[in-house]
Amino acid sequence: MESKTLVVTALATVMVLSALNAYQGASAHGVQAQLQSRFVRIDNEQFSDNTLRTGDQLTVSGQLVSLVNRDLRGWLSLFSESTNAGNRWEFLARDPPGNIFDIKAGSTVPYSITVKALEPGTYHVHTQLNIEHIGPGLGRGQTVNVTGEPILKPIPYNNIVYQCIIIGAGLGITFATRPWQVI
């Protein structure tokens, strides 16, 4: 009985010490620690301005540098951290154009994203590159201050209804074909 207690106590001690060791604060702003950064590096991220009024445009540009010897597919967006939640940006233009583009092995792809500020606030904005089958990664980022009155955009209810129908059909097929896995 004593040996079991000793083993359980030792195991619990190791688990607690491991958890305490793993819980260390770290700060590394601008360091790409995402899985994506081993495949594509976001270089020379530049912002057209850091102080805007609602309705003004912000352009974020830079270069995507492939670090691997195979072609990849990706798509660009902006990641925006702020203290308020809302409809912050309206996308106006992307280069490379379209939603999904190819990144050739070992190549450098210049990019730019142009958005319009819709809501006042202080935002920390990053280029976000999502790579197919790998995941997202962020550029260095910059703080952008937006002042002015919010610009309200109408809600596209047709899109919401369409998406609900597609989701409902998918759930219906799932329930009909695999009811034991849904429970």
Coordinates of C-alpha atoms in Angstrom, one line a residue:
M1 CA 0.0 0.0 0.0
E2 CA 2.8 2.4 0.8
S3 CA 4.5 1.9 -2.5
K4 CA 1.3 2.7 -4.4
T5 CA 1.0 5.9 -2.3
L6 CA 4.6 6.8 -3.0
V7 CA 4.1 6.3 -6.7
V8 CA 0.9 8.3 -6.9
T9 CA 2.5 11.1 -4.8
A10 CA 5.6 11.2 -7.0
L11 CA 3.5 11.2 -10.2
A12 CA 1.3 14.1 -8.8
T13 CA 4.4 16.1 -7.9
V14 CA 5.9 15.6 -11.3
M15 CA 2.6 16.7 -12.9
V16 CA 2.3 19.8 -10.7
L17 CA 5.9 20.9 -11.3
S18 CA 5.6 20.3 -15.0
A19 CA 2.4 22.5 -15.1
L20 CA 4.1 25.2 -13.1
N21 CA 7.2 25.1 -15.4
A22 CA 5.0 25.3 -18.5
Y23 CA 3.1 28.4 -17.1
Q24 CA 5.7 31.1 -17.7
G25 CA 4.8 34.4 -19.2
A26 CA 6.5 35.3 -22.5
S27 CA 6.4 38.4 -24.7
A28 CA 7.7 38.2 -28.2
H29 CA 5.8 40.7 -30.3
G30 CA 6.6 40.5 -33.9
V31 CA 8.1 37.1 -33.7
Q32 CA 6.4 34.6 -36.0
A33 CA 6.0 31.5 -33.8
Q34 CA 3.1 30.0 -35.8
L35 CA 3.5 26.9 -37.7
Q36 CA 3.1 28.9 -40.9
S37 CA 6.3 30.9 -40.3
R38 CA 8.4 27.8 -41.1
F39 CA 6.9 27.7 -44.5
V40 CA 6.3 31.3 -45.5
R41 CA 7.7 34.4 -43.9
I42 CA 5.9 37.8 -44.0
D43 CA 8.6 40.4 -44.7
N44 CA 8.6 44.2 -45.0
E45 CA 5.1 44.7 -43.6
Q46 CA 4.3 48.4 -44.1
F47 CA 1.2 50.4 -43.2
S48 CA 0.1 53.5 -45.2
D49 CA -0.9 55.4 -42.1
N50 CA -1.4 54.8 -38.3
T51 CA -4.0 57.5 -37.7
L52 CA -7.2 57.4 -39.7
R53 CA -10.8 58.8 -39.6
T54 CA -13.7 56.5 -40.3
G55 CA -14.1 56.2 -44.1
D56 CA -10.3 56.6 -44.7
Q57 CA -8.4 53.8 -46.4
L58 CA -5.6 51.8 -44.9
T59 CA -3.2 49.9 -47.2
V60 CA -1.0 47.1 -45.7
S61 CA 1.7 45.8 -48.0
G62 CA 4.8 43.6 -47.9
Q63 CA 6.3 40.4 -49.2
L64 CA 5.5 36.8 -48.7
V65 CA 8.8 34.7 -48.9
S66 CA 8.4 31.0 -49.5
L67 CA 10.9 29.0 -47.4
V68 CA 10.1 25.6 -48.8
N69 CA 10.6 23.7 -52.1
R70 CA 7.0 23.0 -52.9
D71 CA 4.1 25.2 -54.1
L72 CA 1.6 26.4 -51.6
R73 CA -1.9 27.9 -51.7
G74 CA -2.8 30.7 -49.4
W75 CA -5.2 33.6 -48.8
L76 CA -4.6 37.0 -47.1
S77 CA -6.6 38.8 -44.6
L78 CA -6.1 41.3 -41.7
F79 CA -6.1 40.3 -38.0
S80 CA -7.2 43.2 -35.9
E81 CA -7.1 43.2 -32.1
S82 CA -9.0 46.0 -30.2
T83 CA -10.9 46.8 -27.1
N84 CA -14.2 47.1 -28.9
A85 CA -16.0 44.5 -31.0
G86 CA -17.8 45.4 -34.2
N87 CA -17.6 45.8 -37.9
R88 CA -14.2 47.4 -38.1
W89 CA -13.0 47.2 -41.7
E90 CA -14.4 46.9 -45.2
F91 CA -12.1 45.1 -47.7
L92 CA -11.7 47.1 -50.9
A93 CA -8.8 45.5 -52.7
R94 CA -6.3 42.6 -52.5
D95 CA -3.2 42.0 -54.5
P96 CA -2.6 39.2 -55.4
P97 CA -6.3 39.4 -56.5
G98 CA -8.9 36.9 -55.6
N99 CA -9.4 34.9 -52.4
I100 CA -6.9 32.1 -52.9
F101 CA -3.5 32.4 -54.7
D102 CA -0.5 30.2 -55.3
I103 CA 2.9 30.8 -53.7
K104 CA 5.5 29.1 -55.9
A105 CA 8.4 27.2 -54.2
G106 CA 11.2 29.5 -53.1
S107 CA 9.5 32.6 -54.5
T108 CA 8.8 36.1 -53.2
V109 CA 5.2 37.4 -53.7
P110 CA 4.5 41.1 -53.1
Y111 CA 1.1 41.8 -51.5
S112 CA -1.1 44.6 -50.5
I113 CA -4.5 44.8 -48.8
T114 CA -6.6 47.9 -48.8
V115 CA -9.4 48.4 -46.3
K116 CA -11.7 51.2 -45.2
A117 CA -12.1 52.0 -41.5
L118 CA -15.7 51.6 -40.4
E119 CA -15.5 52.0 -36.6
P120 CA -13.5 54.3 -34.3
G121 CA -11.0 52.6 -31.9
T122 CA -7.4 51.7 -31.3
Y123 CA -6.5 48.6 -33.2
H124 CA -3.4 46.4 -33.5
V125 CA -3.5 45.3 -37.1
H126 CA -1.5 42.4 -38.6
T127 CA -1.3 40.9 -42.0
Q128 CA -2.8 37.4 -41.7
L129 CA -1.6 34.7 -44.1
N130 CA -3.5 31.4 -44.1
I131 CA -1.8 28.5 -45.8
E132 CA -3.8 25.6 -47.0
H133 CA -3.3 22.5 -44.8
I134 CA -0.9 24.4 -42.6
G135 CA -2.7 27.2 -40.8
P136 CA -2.5 31.0 -40.2
G137 CA 0.4 33.3 -39.5
L138 CA 0.7 36.9 -38.6
G139 CA 3.0 39.8 -39.7
R140 CA 4.6 42.1 -37.2
G141 CA 1.6 44.4 -37.0
Q142 CA 1.1 48.0 -36.1
T143 CA -1.2 50.0 -33.9
V144 CA -3.7 52.1 -35.9
N145 CA -5.9 54.7 -34.3
V146 CA -9.3 55.5 -35.9
T147 CA -11.5 58.4 -34.9
G148 CA -14.9 59.6 -36.2
E149 CA -18.4 58.4 -36.2
P150 CA -19.1 54.7 -36.9
I151 CA -20.1 53.8 -40.5
L152 CA -23.0 51.4 -40.3
K153 CA -23.3 48.8 -43.1
P154 CA -26.6 47.1 -43.9
I155 CA -26.8 43.4 -42.9
P156 CA -27.0 41.2 -46.1
Y157 CA -29.9 39.0 -44.8
N158 CA -30.0 37.0 -48.1
N159 CA -26.5 35.8 -47.4
I160 CA -27.4 34.8 -43.8
V161 CA -30.5 32.9 -45.0
Y162 CA -28.4 31.1 -47.7
Q163 CA -25.7 30.1 -45.2
C164 CA -28.4 28.8 -42.8
I165 CA -29.9 26.7 -45.6
I166 CA -26.5 25.2 -46.5
I167 CA -25.7 24.5 -42.8
G168 CA -29.1 22.9 -42.2
A169 CA -28.8 20.7 -45.3
G170 CA -25.3 19.6 -44.1
L171 CA -26.7 18.8 -40.6
G172 CA -29.6 16.9 -42.2
I173 CA -27.3 14.8 -44.3
T174 CA -25.1 14.1 -41.2
F175 CA -28.1 13.0 -39.1
A176 CA -29.4 10.8 -41.9
T177 CA -26.2 9.1 -42.7
R178 CA -24.4 8.9 -39.3
P179 CA -26.9 9.2 -36.5
W180 CA -24.7 7.2 -34.1
Q181 CA -21.8 9.7 -34.5
V182 CA -23.9 12.8 -33.8
I183 CA -25.0 11.9 -30.3

